[in-house]
Tab-separated table of C-alpha atoms and ligand atoms in Angstrom:
chain	number	residue	atom	x	y	z
A	243	MET	CA	14.456	21.095	6.741
A	244	PRO	CA	11.915	21.720	9.506
A	245	THR	CA	8.305	21.193	8.481
A	246	THR	CA	6.717	23.106	11.303
A	247	ALA	CA	7.016	26.730	10.193
A	248	ALA	CA	6.045	26.660	6.516
A	249	PRO	CA	4.925	30.265	5.813
A	250	SER	CA	3.219	29.316	2.534
A	251	ARG	CA	0.621	27.086	4.202
A	252	PRO	CA	-2.956	28.227	3.544
A	253	PRO	CA	-4.810	29.533	6.587
A	254	ALA	CA	-7.192	27.151	8.345
A	255	LEU	CA	-10.770	27.355	7.086
A	256	GLY	CA	-13.321	28.252	9.720
A	257	PRO	CA	-16.267	25.987	10.564
A	258	GLY	CA	-18.711	25.532	7.691
A	259	HIS	CA	-16.075	25.920	4.946
A	260	GLY	CA	-15.470	22.276	4.280
A	261	ASP	CA	-12.782	20.684	2.108
A	262	PRO	CA	-14.707	18.318	-0.257
A	263	ARG	CA	-11.682	15.983	-0.452
A	264	LEU	CA	-12.397	14.966	3.128
A	265	ASP	CA	-15.805	13.448	2.290
A	266	ALA	CA	-14.303	10.361	0.661
A	267	ILE	CA	-11.803	10.012	3.493
A	268	ARG	CA	-14.603	10.228	6.066
A	269	ALA	CA	-16.529	7.476	4.250
A	270	LYS	CA	-13.460	5.229	4.182
A	271	ALA	CA	-12.586	5.852	7.833
A	272	LEU	CA	-16.131	5.121	9.006
A	273	THR	CA	-16.538	1.925	7.011
A	274	GLY	CA	-13.242	0.594	8.277
A	275	GLU	CA	-11.373	0.912	4.999
A	276	ARG	CA	-7.665	1.617	5.480
A	277	LEU	CA	-6.519	5.120	4.528
A	278	SER	CA	-3.717	5.329	1.976
A	279	MET	CA	-0.553	7.407	2.194
A	280	GLU	CA	-2.191	9.787	-0.291
A	281	ASP	CA	-5.164	10.162	2.067
A	282	GLY	CA	-2.671	10.932	4.825
A	283	ARG	CA	-1.119	13.688	2.685
A	284	VAL	CA	-4.553	15.243	2.150
A	285	LEU	CA	-5.168	15.170	5.917
A	286	TYR	CA	-1.863	16.922	6.494
A	287	GLU	CA	-2.456	19.514	3.751
A	288	THR	CA	-6.112	20.361	4.199
A	289	PRO	CA	-6.822	23.829	5.571
A	290	ASP	CA	-10.105	22.386	6.894
A	291	ILE	CA	-8.734	21.456	10.292
A	292	TRP	CA	-12.271	21.451	11.781
A	293	SER	CA	-13.506	18.634	9.563
A	294	LEU	CA	-10.293	16.690	10.100
A	295	CYS	CA	-10.785	16.855	13.881
A	296	GLU	CA	-14.465	15.964	13.494
A	297	ILE	CA	-13.697	12.817	11.473
A	298	ALA	CA	-11.006	11.782	13.962
A	299	ASP	CA	-13.581	12.307	16.737
A	300	GLU	CA	-16.133	10.117	14.926
A	301	VAL	CA	-13.597	7.290	14.752
A	302	ARG	CA	-12.605	7.795	18.389
A	303	GLN	CA	-16.273	7.748	19.470
A	304	ARG	CA	-16.719	4.446	17.698
A	305	LEU	CA	-13.737	2.921	19.507
A	306	ASN	CA	-14.039	4.626	22.912
A	307	PRO	CA	-17.460	6.256	23.110
A	308	GLY	CA	-17.945	9.059	25.595
A	309	VAL	CA	-14.981	8.399	27.875
A	310	GLY	CA	-11.723	10.179	28.627
A	311	TYR	CA	-9.162	7.956	30.341
A	312	TYR	CA	-6.573	9.005	32.911
A	313	ASN	CA	-4.403	7.069	35.328
A	314	ILE	CA	-2.637	7.591	38.619
A	315	ASN	CA	1.007	6.974	37.988
A	316	ARG	CA	4.559	7.869	38.929
A	317	HIS	CA	7.569	8.278	36.674
A	318	LEU	CA	10.928	6.917	37.766
A	319	ASN	CA	14.004	7.971	35.795
A	320	TYR	CA	16.629	5.653	37.325
A	321	SER	CA	19.591	7.374	35.663
A	322	ASN	CA	20.198	10.254	33.278
A	323	ILE	CA	23.684	9.024	32.370
A	324	CYS	CA	23.623	8.002	28.725
A	325	ALA	CA	26.178	6.628	26.296
A	326	LEU	CA	24.412	8.556	23.501
A	327	SER	CA	24.131	12.307	22.897
A	328	CYS	CA	21.018	12.631	20.697
A	329	THR	CA	20.629	16.146	19.360
A	330	PHE	CA	16.941	16.428	20.359
A	331	CYS	CA	17.498	15.267	23.952
A	332	GLU	CA	18.111	17.618	26.893
A	333	PHE	CA	17.976	14.777	29.446
A	334	HIS	CA	21.300	13.002	28.914
A	335	ARG	CA	24.454	13.563	31.033
A	336	LYS	CA	27.880	11.924	31.120
A	337	LYS	CA	29.239	10.366	34.323
A	338	GLY	CA	30.781	13.165	36.425
A	339	ASP	CA	28.720	15.926	34.761
A	340	GLU	CA	26.874	18.287	37.043
A	341	GLY	CA	23.407	16.884	37.670
A	342	ALA	CA	24.269	13.318	36.581
A	343	TYR	CA	22.556	10.707	38.754
A	344	THR	CA	21.854	6.995	39.126
A	345	ARG	CA	19.282	5.884	41.690
A	346	SER	CA	20.263	3.281	44.260
A	347	LEU	CA	17.927	0.353	44.929
A	348	ASP	CA	17.033	1.920	48.305
A	349	GLU	CA	16.006	5.133	46.538
A	350	VAL	CA	13.963	3.097	44.056
A	351	ARG	CA	12.213	1.233	46.896
A	352	ALA	CA	11.409	4.496	48.669
A	353	GLU	CA	9.987	5.906	45.431
A	354	ALA	CA	7.800	2.806	45.001
A	355	LEU	CA	6.423	3.183	48.524
A	356	ARG	CA	5.635	6.859	47.890
A	357	ALA	CA	3.826	5.810	44.716
A	358	VAL	CA	1.680	3.295	46.624
A	359	GLU	CA	0.856	5.867	49.335
A	360	SER	CA	-0.362	8.249	46.643
A	361	GLY	CA	-2.636	5.545	45.181
A	362	ALA	CA	-0.640	5.003	41.965
A	363	THR	CA	-1.464	1.938	39.888
A	364	GLU	CA	1.560	2.255	37.595
A	365	MET	CA	5.235	3.092	37.693
A	366	HIS	CA	6.684	4.258	34.377
A	367	ILE	CA	10.411	3.482	34.513
A	368	VAL	CA	12.927	4.698	31.916
A	369	GLY	CA	16.480	5.998	31.855
A	370	GLY	CA	19.512	6.738	29.721
A	371	LEU	CA	21.715	4.020	28.219
A	372	GLN	CA	23.821	3.754	31.369
A	373	PRO	CA	27.120	2.107	30.364
A	374	HIS	CA	28.329	1.521	33.940
A	375	LEU	CA	25.552	-0.683	35.375
A	376	PRO	CA	25.376	-4.505	35.200
A	377	PHE	CA	22.335	-6.306	33.774
A	378	GLU	CA	21.399	-7.416	37.302
A	379	TYR	CA	20.747	-3.783	38.325
A	380	TYR	CA	17.635	-3.832	36.106
A	381	THR	CA	16.220	-7.155	37.286
A	382	ASP	CA	17.063	-6.236	40.902
A	383	MET	CA	15.299	-2.887	40.446
A	384	LEU	CA	12.099	-4.550	39.191
A	385	ARG	CA	12.227	-7.151	41.985
A	386	ALA	CA	12.826	-4.472	44.618
A	387	ILE	CA	9.737	-2.575	43.473
A	388	ARG	CA	7.652	-5.708	43.158
A	389	GLU	CA	8.550	-6.741	46.717
A	390	SER	CA	7.822	-3.346	48.282
A	391	ALA	CA	4.828	-2.534	46.060
A	392	PRO	CA	3.340	-5.771	44.656
A	393	GLY	CA	0.244	-4.087	43.170
A	394	LEU	CA	2.103	-1.549	41.016
A	395	HIS	CA	2.176	-2.258	37.291
A	396	LEU	CA	5.737	-1.835	36.004
A	397	LYS	CA	5.732	-0.204	32.582
A	398	ALA	CA	9.444	-0.147	32.015
A	399	PHE	CA	12.274	0.334	29.514
A	400	THR	CA	11.988	1.608	25.969
A	401	ALA	CA	13.043	-0.613	23.075
A	402	VAL	CA	16.353	1.271	23.019
A	403	GLU	CA	17.047	0.294	26.624
A	404	ILE	CA	16.069	-3.336	25.948
A	405	VAL	CA	18.723	-3.560	23.214
A	406	HIS	CA	21.236	-1.835	25.514
A	407	LEU	CA	20.467	-4.469	28.168
A	408	ALA	CA	21.125	-7.243	25.636
A	409	ARG	CA	24.496	-5.633	24.964
A	410	ILE	CA	25.538	-5.196	28.597
A	411	ALA	CA	24.396	-8.771	29.344
A	412	LYS	CA	26.591	-9.743	26.360
A	413	VAL	CA	23.812	-11.759	24.703
A	414	MET	CA	23.321	-9.522	21.640
A	415	LYS	CA	23.706	-11.635	18.499
A	416	ASN	CA	23.377	-9.628	15.309
A	417	ASP	CA	22.510	-12.793	13.341
A	418	ASP	CA	19.622	-13.596	15.724
A	419	ARG	CA	18.536	-10.272	17.143
A	420	LYS	CA	15.088	-11.462	18.149
A	421	ALA	CA	16.521	-14.321	20.252
A	422	SER	CA	18.709	-11.833	22.152
A	423	ILE	CA	15.746	-9.543	22.749
A	424	ARG	CA	13.655	-12.509	23.921
A	425	TRP	CA	16.409	-13.488	26.384
A	426	VAL	CA	16.282	-10.030	27.964
A	427	LEU	CA	12.496	-9.710	28.003
A	428	GLU	CA	11.999	-13.162	29.544
A	429	ARG	CA	14.273	-12.235	32.446
A	430	LEU	CA	12.611	-8.863	32.938
A	431	LEU	CA	9.184	-10.516	32.816
A	432	GLU	CA	10.265	-12.962	35.452
A	433	ALA	CA	11.454	-10.020	37.617
A	434	GLY	CA	8.085	-8.237	37.333
A	435	LEU	CA	7.919	-6.324	34.030
A	436	GLY	CA	4.287	-5.594	33.109
A	437	SER	CA	4.471	-3.798	29.740
A	438	LEU	CA	6.744	-1.672	27.548
A	439	PRO	CA	6.328	2.097	27.153
A	440	GLY	CA	6.369	3.604	23.672
A	441	GLY	CA	9.502	5.730	23.850
A	442	GLY	CA	12.563	5.684	21.633
A	443	ALA	CA	10.674	5.308	18.356
A	444	GLU	CA	11.311	8.936	17.309
A	445	VAL	CA	10.753	8.882	13.503
A	446	PHE	CA	11.241	5.666	11.536
A	447	ASP	CA	13.418	7.095	8.815
A	448	ASP	CA	17.124	6.503	8.267
A	449	ARG	CA	17.864	10.070	7.095
A	450	VAL	CA	16.200	11.600	10.146
A	451	HIS	CA	17.762	8.953	12.357
A	452	ASP	CA	21.288	9.653	11.142
A	453	GLU	CA	20.890	13.416	11.490
A	454	ALA	CA	19.083	13.636	14.800
A	455	PHE	CA	19.651	10.445	16.796
A	456	LYS	CA	22.542	8.538	15.276
A	457	GLY	CA	23.644	5.698	17.530
A	458	LYS	CA	20.096	4.921	18.638
A	459	ILE	CA	18.490	1.761	17.287
A	460	ARG	CA	16.857	2.021	13.878
A	461	SER	CA	13.232	1.328	13.090
A	462	ASP	CA	13.721	-2.368	12.249
A	463	VAL	CA	15.281	-3.015	15.651
A	464	TRP	CA	12.671	-0.935	17.555
A	465	LEU	CA	9.913	-2.873	15.816
A	466	ASP	CA	11.612	-6.207	16.550
A	467	VAL	CA	11.670	-5.427	20.275
A	468	HIS	CA	7.941	-4.708	20.226
A	469	ARG	CA	7.271	-7.787	18.057
A	470	VAL	CA	9.037	-10.054	20.528
A	471	ALA	CA	7.229	-8.371	23.436
A	472	HIS	CA	3.918	-9.025	21.673
A	473	GLU	CA	4.905	-12.649	21.008
A	474	LEU	CA	5.536	-13.013	24.756
A	475	GLY	CA	2.055	-11.629	25.494
A	476	LEU	CA	3.212	-8.197	26.670
A	477	ASN	CA	1.278	-5.111	25.689
A	478	THR	CA	3.281	-2.130	24.504
A	479	ASN	CA	2.783	1.500	23.480
A	480	ALA	CA	4.217	3.477	20.569
A	481	THR	CA	5.311	7.087	20.128
A	482	ILE	CA	6.210	9.431	17.311
A	483	LEU	CA	8.449	12.428	18.076
A	484	TYR	CA	7.578	15.068	15.510
A	485	GLY	CA	8.225	18.710	14.722
A	486	HIS	CA	12.027	18.721	14.405
A	487	ILE	CA	13.928	17.883	11.204
A	488	GLU	CA	11.483	15.378	9.745
A	489	GLN	CA	9.030	15.905	6.857
A	490	ARG	CA	5.336	15.184	7.216
A	491	ASP	CA	5.645	12.316	4.719
A	492	GLU	CA	8.168	10.697	7.023
A	493	ARG	CA	5.629	10.868	9.832
A	494	LEU	CA	3.121	9.074	7.606
A	495	VAL	CA	5.647	6.325	6.812
A	496	HIS	CA	6.222	5.941	10.564
A	497	MET	CA	2.480	5.523	11.142
A	498	ASP	CA	2.242	3.037	8.279
A	499	MET	CA	5.050	0.907	9.729
A	500	LEU	CA	3.371	0.883	13.130
A	501	ARG	CA	0.011	-0.191	11.741
A	502	SER	CA	1.642	-3.034	9.766
A	503	ALA	CA	3.292	-4.258	12.971
A	504	GLN	CA	-0.097	-4.041	14.723
A	505	ASP	CA	-1.701	-6.056	11.879
A	506	GLU	CA	0.767	-8.847	12.707
A	507	ALA	CA	-0.023	-8.638	16.432
A	508	LEU	CA	-3.799	-8.666	15.913
A	509	ALA	CA	-3.597	-11.536	13.416
A	510	ARG	CA	-1.804	-13.553	16.105
A	511	LEU	CA	-4.759	-12.824	18.425
A	512	GLY	CA	-7.208	-14.190	15.849
A	513	TYR	CA	-8.428	-11.017	14.110
A	514	ALA	CA	-9.291	-11.518	10.435
A	515	ALA	CA	-7.596	-9.341	7.810
A	516	ASP	CA	-9.277	-7.849	4.749
A	517	GLY	CA	-8.096	-8.724	1.227
A	518	SER	CA	-5.098	-6.394	1.506
A	519	GLY	CA	-3.928	-7.834	4.840
A	520	ALA	CA	-5.226	-4.869	6.818
A	521	ILE	CA	-6.984	-5.351	10.158
A	522	THR	CA	-8.926	-2.210	11.027
A	523	LEU	CA	-10.758	-1.916	14.325
A	524	THR	CA	-13.285	0.507	12.838
A	525	ARG	CA	-15.059	-2.115	10.731
A	526	GLU	CA	-18.640	-2.945	11.703
A	527	GLY	CA	-18.779	-5.682	14.339
A	528	VAL	CA	-15.061	-5.654	15.197
A	529	ARG	CA	-14.316	-5.195	18.885
A	530	PRO	CA	-11.026	-3.615	19.979
A	531	PRO	CA	-8.762	-5.935	21.982
A	532	THR	CA	-8.987	-5.642	25.756
A	533	PRO	CA	-7.349	-7.763	28.450
A	534	ALA	CA	-10.786	-9.126	29.357
A	535	MET	CA	-11.341	-10.416	25.807
A	536	ASN	CA	-8.029	-12.174	25.349
A	537	ASP	CA	-6.387	-14.601	27.745
A	538	ARG	CA	-3.180	-12.743	27.058
A	539	GLY	CA	-2.151	-9.429	25.600
A	540	GLY	CA	0.431	-8.897	22.937
A	541	TYR	CA	-0.493	-5.776	20.977
A	542	PHE	CA	0.036	-2.006	20.766
A	543	GLN	CA	-2.414	-0.269	23.076
A	544	THR	CA	-1.879	3.372	22.299
A	545	ILE	CA	-0.067	5.802	20.029
A	546	ILE	CA	1.370	8.858	21.775
A	547	PRO	CA	2.304	11.722	19.449
A	548	LEU	CA	5.111	13.686	21.166
A	549	PRO	CA	5.694	17.298	20.048
A	550	PHE	CA	9.381	18.218	19.936
A	551	PHE	CA	10.609	20.649	22.616
A	552	PRO	CA	13.701	22.418	21.277
A	553	ASP	CA	14.774	24.241	24.464
A	554	GLY	CA	18.009	22.972	25.970
A	555	SER	CA	18.671	20.531	23.114
A	556	ALA	CA	21.238	20.799	20.327
A	557	LEU	CA	18.297	21.578	17.983
A	558	GLU	CA	17.361	24.691	19.972
A	559	ARG	CA	17.395	26.779	16.778
A	560	LEU	CA	14.212	25.016	15.553
A	561	PRO	CA	10.816	26.488	16.436
A	562	GLY	CA	9.046	23.263	17.499
A	563	PRO	CA	5.506	22.473	16.311
A	564	SER	CA	2.610	24.935	16.648
A	565	GLY	CA	-0.673	24.217	18.414
A	566	ILE	CA	-2.494	23.570	15.136
A	567	GLU	CA	0.274	21.221	14.000
A	568	ASN	CA	-0.046	19.324	17.288
A	569	LEU	CA	-3.807	19.013	16.909
A	570	ARG	CA	-3.496	17.990	13.272
A	571	THR	CA	-0.846	15.349	13.945
A	572	LEU	CA	-2.935	13.822	16.706
A	573	ALA	CA	-6.036	13.684	14.479
A	574	VAL	CA	-4.010	12.227	11.582
A	575	ALA	CA	-2.583	9.581	13.919
A	576	ARG	CA	-6.119	8.591	15.021
A	577	LEU	CA	-7.192	8.180	11.413
A	578	MET	CA	-4.104	6.469	10.010
A	579	LEU	CA	-3.634	4.107	12.961
A	580	ASP	CA	-6.980	2.415	12.440
A	581	ASN	CA	-5.878	-0.667	14.378
A	582	PHE	CA	-4.676	1.084	17.546
A	583	PRO	CA	-7.383	0.973	20.225
A	584	HIS	CA	-6.209	4.194	21.955
A	585	VAL	CA	-4.640	7.589	21.255
A	586	LYS	CA	-2.984	9.433	24.113
A	587	ALA	CA	-2.632	13.206	24.408
A	588	PHE	CA	0.273	13.253	26.891
A	589	TRP	CA	-0.735	16.382	28.808
A	590	ILE	CA	2.754	16.992	30.210
A	591	MET	CA	3.996	17.762	26.699
A	592	GLN	CA	0.732	18.976	25.158
A	593	THR	CA	-0.556	21.003	28.178
A	594	LEU	CA	-3.921	20.337	29.808
A	595	ALA	CA	-5.631	23.032	27.712
A	596	MET	CA	-4.466	21.450	24.462
A	597	ALA	CA	-5.294	17.969	25.762
A	598	GLN	CA	-8.940	19.092	26.007
A	599	LEU	CA	-9.033	19.981	22.319
A	600	MET	CA	-7.311	16.711	21.552
A	601	LEU	CA	-9.960	14.765	23.467
A	602	GLN	CA	-12.399	16.258	20.959
A	603	SER	CA	-10.115	15.421	18.004
A	604	GLY	CA	-9.209	11.746	18.284
A	605	ALA	CA	-7.600	11.267	21.708
A	606	ASP	CA	-9.325	9.190	24.395
A	607	ASP	CA	-6.582	9.330	27.037
A	608	ILE	CA	-4.547	12.121	28.670
A	609	ASP	CA	-2.140	10.012	30.796
A	610	GLY	CA	-1.700	10.491	34.500
A	611	THR	CA	-0.854	12.366	37.645
A	612	VAL	CA	2.874	11.898	36.895
A	613	VAL	CA	4.559	14.088	39.652
A	614	TRP	CA	8.021	14.348	38.119
A	615	TYR	CA	8.864	14.198	34.461
A	616	ASP	CA	12.535	14.599	33.661
A	617	ILE	CA	12.722	14.135	29.866
A	618	THR	CA	11.210	17.481	28.878
A	619	LYS	CA	10.260	20.206	31.305
A	620	VAL	CA	7.484	22.466	30.168
A	621	GLY	CA	8.055	25.758	31.979
A	622	GLY	CA	11.655	25.225	33.040
A	623	ALA	CA	13.897	22.873	34.915
A	624	THR	CA	12.394	23.440	38.335
A	625	THR	CA	8.772	22.760	37.430
A	626	HIS	CA	7.197	20.129	39.663
A	627	GLN	CA	4.859	18.501	37.178
A	628	GLU	CA	1.882	17.202	39.042
A	629	VAL	CA	-1.827	17.576	38.720
A	630	THR	CA	-4.402	16.247	41.123
A	631	VAL	CA	-7.053	13.714	40.182
A	632	PRO	CA	-9.811	16.380	40.375
A	633	ASP	CA	-7.718	18.510	37.924
A	634	LEU	CA	-7.587	15.635	35.450
A	635	GLN	CA	-11.266	14.824	35.915
A	636	ARG	CA	-12.293	18.448	35.391
A	637	THR	CA	-10.123	18.690	32.280
A	638	ILE	CA	-11.879	15.655	30.805
A	639	ARG	CA	-15.380	16.648	31.928
A	640	ASP	CA	-15.043	20.202	30.548
A	641	ALA	CA	-14.108	18.681	27.186
A	642	GLY	CA	-17.425	16.818	27.181
A	643	PHE	CA	-16.357	13.320	28.264
A	644	THR	CA	-16.824	11.092	31.294
A	645	PRO	CA	-13.542	10.762	33.196
A	646	VAL	CA	-12.610	7.105	33.705
A	647	GLU	CA	-9.615	5.987	35.717
A	648	ARG	CA	-7.803	3.134	33.969
A	649	ASP	CA	-4.867	0.932	34.854
A	650	THR	CA	-1.941	0.546	32.454
A	651	LEU	CA	-3.827	-2.092	30.427
A	652	TYR	CA	-6.929	0.149	30.071
A	653	ARG	CA	-9.003	-1.773	32.612
A	654	ARG	CA	-11.372	0.385	34.652
A	655	VAL	CA	-10.280	1.093	38.211
A	656	THR	CA	-12.539	1.662	41.201
A	657	ARG	CA	-11.029	3.147	44.327
A	658	ASP	CA	-11.467	4.252	47.874
A	659	GLY	CA	-8.644	6.730	48.541
A	660	ALA	CA	-5.299	5.080	47.934
A	661	ALA	CA	-6.896	1.589	47.877
A	662	TRP	CA	-8.003	0.471	44.419
A	663	ARG	CA	-9.092	-2.544	42.427
A	664	ILE	CA	-9.941	-3.415	38.835
A	665	ALA	CA	-13.667	-2.994	38.187
A	666	GLU	CA	-15.569	-6.087	37.033
B	4	V47	O1	11.640	8.481	23.704
B	4	V47	C1	13.080	13.240	24.137
B	4	V47	C2	10.918	11.971	23.701
B	4	V47	C3	10.288	10.120	24.819
B	4	V47	C4	12.393	15.240	23.691
B	4	V47	O2	4.316	4.741	26.742
B	4	V47	C5	11.308	14.371	23.592
B	4	V47	O3	2.715	5.546	27.944
B	4	V47	C6	9.919	16.094	23.017
B	4	V47	O4	8.038	7.811	25.387
B	4	V47	N1	10.945	16.988	23.072
B	4	V47	C7	9.978	9.583	26.195
B	4	V47	N2	10.089	14.797	23.269
B	4	V47	C8	8.501	9.783	26.547
B	4	V47	C9	7.660	8.614	26.189
B	4	V47	C10	6.323	8.444	26.818
B	4	V47	C11	5.715	9.496	27.487
B	4	V47	C12	4.470	9.291	28.070
B	4	V47	C13	3.835	8.076	28.026
B	4	V47	C14	4.462	7.019	27.374
B	4	V47	C15	3.799	5.680	27.348
B	4	V47	C16	5.709	7.204	26.745
B	4	V47	O5	10.345	11.534	24.896
B	4	V47	C17	11.595	9.761	24.211
B	4	V47	C18	11.691	10.789	23.116
B	4	V47	O6	10.980	10.366	21.994
B	4	V47	N3	11.768	13.150	23.855
B	4	V47	N4	13.487	14.525	24.044
B	4	V47	C19	12.184	16.614	23.425
B	4	V47	N5	13.172	17.496	23.466
């Protein structure tokens, strides 16, 4: 049953009409005490959306005071041919379908050069589970980009694709899944992989999985891919795709599973846990991980809540989440994921206007200049999705924050036109 259009929900309270239940939650969040699932339910139920956003902002200001991050990036979708047919996805095609494509290495190289000319620091590379390509296509693709554009950070392949690669390379062993994943990641690393994007997580729940994305990897496998990446020193991101057939409680379970996995990653980097095993970054004196602090990475950088777009998918009958639900979910994610350094309001899916409100409600990042985003197309299939750097900067400044260009690993970038370097 969709959770996004519940008519019985109480109206939001205006400013000054506080929900007293939020006082205790505020105190916990600001002293670095982990919020419980019950706290999460209160955050989802409260009509006092203003206080919720304010508390999320207080936490965000502690972790990332005063700044709004953006980056200059390019998306490369190397193929939309996919062995799966997930009901929520409008991107996938079968070989021979109208509009099906797979990029050649020459096309990939040309795209990388265009990215460099436009000053991009990152290429975000994802595609369908293409059943007709050999494993070498992927390593050759990374090498081709690295050779033509050595400075570009390659954020590539969701956990779902990594498992697909283990299968097409015929190294997938069900009795030692992590070893198979490591085999793939080591080869991709050697070819130039810089980090993993957060896609493919959807909602970590078997019921939702079987109804909406059967055939995709389940939560345990998705988390294993990110665990192995962290063990190898790679940073990764995480997503949650909400507003379709899942319940709000299932979203909270998803967030809880992510923060447990981040506890493991931070413990490996030397962070001390409290008595319950939790490592919160909001405790007094704790500094969020940054590449400058650690010799190596190996943790989740950011959570990206993705609102479901029904149009063109097999779930077109669903309404999709409302603006308030989007704002609420982002604020809840900031508060529940107390060990994630960053929260991203992905403007392509949220819109720039909504991203401004989100910057004031827990988000510290709005993603990048993008150019072409093929997975969901706000405004129709022909929309060229690009904003200029001044657009992004104005969006952030108008929301009350200092725009800061970052690279993929959240290091500050200084630039002179298309030439850039990491700030000291
Ligand atoms: O995994 C698919 C989602 C994801 C729909 O890591 C949909 O920095 C909404 O993961 N409506 C891909 N969402 C996007 C993604 C991402 C985006 C930006 C930054 C980063 C990062 C990661 O898009 C998929 C899936 O969860 N998706 N179909 C849809 N109809």
